[in-house]
PDB file of C-alpha atoms and ligand atoms in Angstrom:
ATOM      1  CA  MET A   1      88.844 112.604  88.915  1.00 47.00           C
ATOM      2  CA  ASP A   2      91.454 111.013  86.874  1.00 53.00           C
ATOM      3  CA  PRO A   3      90.508 107.164  86.517  1.00 55.00           C
ATOM      4  CA  MET A   4      94.099 106.360  85.640  1.00 62.00           C
ATOM      5  CA  HIS A   5      95.264 107.943  89.078  1.00 61.00           C
ATOM      6  CA  PRO A   6      92.671 106.982  91.726  1.00 68.00           C
ATOM      7  CA  SER A   7      92.852 108.817  95.012  1.00 85.00           C
ATOM      8  CA  THR A   8      93.244 106.961  98.266  1.00 88.00           C
ATOM      9  CA  GLN A   9      91.628 107.170 101.593  1.00 92.00           C
ATOM     10  CA  THR A  10      93.221 105.646 104.729  1.00 95.00           C
ATOM     11  CA  VAL A  11      90.538 103.655 106.604  1.00 96.00           C
ATOM     12  CA  CYS A  12      92.538 102.201 109.494  1.00 97.00           C
ATOM     13  CA  LYS A  13      95.850 100.546 110.346  1.00 97.00           C
ATOM     14  CA  LEU A  14      96.326  97.068 109.308  1.00 96.00           C
ATOM     15  CA  ALA A  15      97.118  96.254 113.217  1.00 96.00           C
ATOM     16  CA  ASP A  16      93.465  97.329 113.795  1.00 96.00           C
ATOM     17  CA  LEU A  17      92.182  94.513 111.637  1.00 97.00           C
ATOM     18  CA  PRO A  18      93.574  91.258 112.775  1.00 96.00           C
ATOM     19  CA  GLU A  19      93.489  88.082 110.725  1.00 97.00           C
ATOM     20  CA  GLY A  20      89.904  86.757 110.874  1.00 97.00           C
ATOM     21  CA  SER A  21      88.237  89.858 111.859  1.00 97.00           C
ATOM     22  CA  SER A  22      85.798  92.375 110.249  1.00 97.00           C
ATOM     23  CA  ARG A  23      85.115  96.150 111.076  1.00 97.00           C
ATOM     24  CA  GLY A  24      82.766  98.627 109.816  1.00 97.00           C
ATOM     25  CA  PHE A  25      83.674 102.327 108.983  1.00 97.00           C
ATOM     26  CA  SER A  26      81.961 105.324 107.598  1.00 95.00           C
ATOM     27  CA  ILE A  27      83.973 107.043 105.118  1.00 92.00           C
ATOM     28  CA  ARG A  28      83.715 110.263 103.292  1.00 84.00           C
ATOM     29  CA  THR A  29      82.636 110.240  99.512  1.00 78.00           C
ATOM     30  CA  GLY A  30      82.490 113.914  98.441  1.00 76.00           C
ATOM     31  CA  ALA A  31      79.790 115.739 100.500  1.00 79.00           C
ATOM     32  CA  ASP A  32      78.395 112.436 101.636  1.00 88.00           C
ATOM     33  CA  CYS A  33      79.336 109.500 104.064  1.00 91.00           C
ATOM     34  CA  GLU A  34      79.052 105.964 103.073  1.00 93.00           C
ATOM     35  CA  ASP A  35      79.234 102.801 105.428  1.00 96.00           C
ATOM     36  CA  ILE A  36      81.703 100.213 104.423  1.00 97.00           C
ATOM     37  CA  PHE A  37      83.289  97.093 106.018  1.00 98.00           C
ATOM     38  CA  LEU A  38      86.603  95.437 105.827  1.00 98.00           C
ATOM     39  CA  VAL A  39      87.320  91.729 106.348  1.00 98.00           C
ATOM     40  CA  HIS A  40      90.795  90.281 106.897  1.00 97.00           C
ATOM     41  CA  LYS A  41      90.872  86.875 105.763  1.00 97.00           C
ATOM     42  CA  ASN A  42      93.703  84.437 104.684  1.00 96.00           C
ATOM     43  CA  GLY A  43      96.143  87.435 104.564  1.00 95.00           C
ATOM     44  CA  ARG A  44      93.814  89.361 102.212  1.00 96.00           C
ATOM     45  CA  ILE A  45      91.790  92.525 103.010  1.00 97.00           C
ATOM     46  CA  LEU A  46      88.435  92.635 101.284  1.00 98.00           C
ATOM     47  CA  ALA A  47      86.197  95.832 101.373  1.00 98.00           C
ATOM     48  CA  TYR A  48      82.560  96.058 100.750  1.00 98.00           C
ATOM     49  CA  ILE A  49      79.758  98.658 100.954  1.00 97.00           C
ATOM     50  CA  ASN A  50      77.678  97.815 104.005  1.00 98.00           C
ATOM     51  CA  SER A  51      74.462  97.303 102.086  1.00 98.00           C
ATOM     52  CA  CYS A  52      72.748  94.000 101.710  1.00 98.00           C
ATOM     53  CA  PRO A  53      71.491  93.396  98.094  1.00 98.00           C
ATOM     54  CA  HIS A  54      68.314  92.071  99.711  1.00 98.00           C
ATOM     55  CA  THR A  55      66.796  95.189 101.192  1.00 98.00           C
ATOM     56  CA  GLY A  56      69.839  97.712 100.894  1.00 97.00           C
ATOM     57  CA  GLY A  57      70.031  97.754 104.687  1.00 97.00           C
ATOM     58  CA  PRO A  58      73.203  97.330 106.601  1.00 97.00           C
ATOM     59  CA  LEU A  59      74.621  93.735 107.342  1.00 98.00           C
ATOM     60  CA  ASP A  60      75.521  94.261 110.879  1.00 96.00           C
ATOM     61  CA  TRP A  61      73.203  94.575 113.935  1.00 88.00           C
ATOM     62  CA  VAL A  62      76.223  94.169 116.351  1.00 93.00           C
ATOM     63  CA  PRO A  63      78.834  96.876 115.218  1.00 93.00           C
ATOM     64  CA  HIS A  64      81.734  95.272 113.438  1.00 93.00           C
ATOM     65  CA  ARG A  65      80.161  91.767 113.483  1.00 96.00           C
ATOM     66  CA  PHE A  66      79.939  90.907 109.583  1.00 98.00           C
ATOM     67  CA  LEU A  67      80.985  87.234 109.767  1.00 98.00           C
ATOM     68  CA  ASN A  68      79.137  83.951 110.578  1.00 97.00           C
ATOM     69  CA  LEU A  69      80.118  82.028 113.757  1.00 95.00           C
ATOM     70  CA  ASP A  70      82.994  80.107 112.226  1.00 96.00           C
ATOM     71  CA  GLY A  71      84.228  83.180 110.493  1.00 96.00           C
ATOM     72  CA  GLU A  72      84.177  81.564 107.023  1.00 97.00           C
ATOM     73  CA  LEU A  73      81.464  83.603 105.459  1.00 98.00           C
ATOM     74  CA  ILE A  74      79.893  87.151 105.399  1.00 98.00           C
ATOM     75  CA  GLN A  75      76.486  86.893 107.181  1.00 98.00           C
ATOM     76  CA  CYS A  76      73.679  89.506 106.930  1.00 98.00           C
ATOM     77  CA  ALA A  77      72.192  89.842 110.437  1.00 97.00           C
ATOM     78  CA  THR A  78      68.719  90.707 109.034  1.00 96.00           C
ATOM     79  CA  HIS A  79      67.703  87.585 107.206  1.00 97.00           C
ATOM     80  CA  ASP A  80      70.828  85.542 107.434  1.00 97.00           C
ATOM     81  CA  ALA A  81      72.022  85.728 103.795  1.00 98.00           C
ATOM     82  CA  LEU A  82      75.539  84.268 103.411  1.00 98.00           C
ATOM     83  CA  PHE A  83      78.155  85.761 101.194  1.00 98.00           C
ATOM     84  CA  ARG A  84      81.654  84.502 100.186  1.00 98.00           C
ATOM     85  CA  ILE A  85      84.389  86.633 101.694  1.00 98.00           C
ATOM     86  CA  GLU A  86      86.625  86.585  98.610  1.00 97.00           C
ATOM     87  CA  ASP A  87      84.108  88.000  96.137  1.00 98.00           C
ATOM     88  CA  GLY A  88      80.942  88.913  98.078  1.00 98.00           C
ATOM     89  CA  VAL A  89      78.658  86.684  96.179  1.00 98.00           C
ATOM     90  CA  CYS A  90      75.650  85.523  97.962  1.00 98.00           C
ATOM     91  CA  ILE A  91      75.504  81.777  98.294  1.00 98.00           C
ATOM     92  CA  ALA A  92      72.468  81.312 100.440  1.00 98.00           C
ATOM     93  CA  GLY A  93      69.593  83.360 101.529  1.00 98.00           C
ATOM     94  CA  PRO A  94      67.010  85.585 100.099  1.00 98.00           C
ATOM     95  CA  CYS A  95      69.552  87.252  97.659  1.00 98.00           C
ATOM     96  CA  ALA A  96      71.315  84.159  96.491  1.00 98.00           C
ATOM     97  CA  GLY A  97      73.313  84.828  93.412  1.00 98.00           C
ATOM     98  CA  ARG A  98      73.535  88.555  93.962  1.00 98.00           C
ATOM     99  CA  SER A  99      76.706  90.245  95.278  1.00 98.00           C
ATOM    100  CA  LEU A 100      77.942  92.868  97.729  1.00 98.00           C
ATOM    101  CA  THR A 101      79.559  95.883  96.057  1.00 97.00           C
ATOM    102  CA  PRO A 102      83.257  95.432  96.327  1.00 97.00           C
ATOM    103  CA  LEU A 103      85.609  98.255  96.897  1.00 96.00           C
ATOM    104  CA  GLN A 104      89.321  98.317  96.030  1.00 96.00           C
ATOM    105  CA  VAL A 105      91.923  98.404  98.827  1.00 96.00           C
ATOM    106  CA  GLU A 106      95.754  98.586  99.250  1.00 95.00           C
ATOM    107  CA  ILE A 107      98.054  98.290 102.105  1.00 95.00           C
ATOM    108  CA  CYS A 108     100.603 100.926 102.277  1.00 93.00           C
ATOM    109  CA  ASN A 109     103.068 101.344 105.211  1.00 92.00           C
ATOM    110  CA  ASP A 110     100.603  99.462 107.585  1.00 94.00           C
ATOM    111  CA  ASP A 111      97.681 101.575 106.462  1.00 96.00           C
ATOM    112  CA  VAL A 112      94.545 100.045 104.874  1.00 97.00           C
ATOM    113  CA  ARG A 113      93.621 102.416 102.048  1.00 96.00           C
ATOM    114  CA  LEU A 114      90.506 102.711  99.890  1.00 94.00           C
ATOM    115  CA  LEU A 115      91.147 103.405  96.240  1.00 91.00           C
ATOM    116  CA  THR A 116      88.504 105.930  95.240  1.00 80.00           C
ATOM    117  CA  GLU A 117      87.825 107.163  91.777  1.00 68.00           C
TER     118      GLU A 117
HETATM  119  S1  FES B 201      68.505  92.330 104.465  1.00 92.02           S
HETATM  120 FE1  FES B 201      70.164  90.926 104.299  1.00 92.02          FE
HETATM  121  S2  FES B 201      69.363  89.120 103.938  1.00 92.02           S
HETATM  122 FE2  FES B 201      67.684  90.374 104.033  1.00 92.02          FE
END
């Protein structure tokens, strides 16, 4: 794959991800599938791999619920680690200082697309 021209993969419509919400998806990566999630916060769409740096498990117990109660931080349901939405850095919990794995996204014609290498 040409790193100068990454390919894209449409994940959902922007309308499916209202401001302040989060959603999980399984996307195809070659022959495999990978679980990711998106967060729409302050007009930005952030995307991360759905894998907590503490154990490698998924962050959500309830499907699509990745945010804490006030919607200001990403929360892992297993041991309550808290991550900043804007950069995925863990600020509290057993993996403090470590980060979620970010993915690049773009909005094109109301489609939320992942940029894949
Ligand atoms: S698995 Fe996420 S905090 Fe332990």
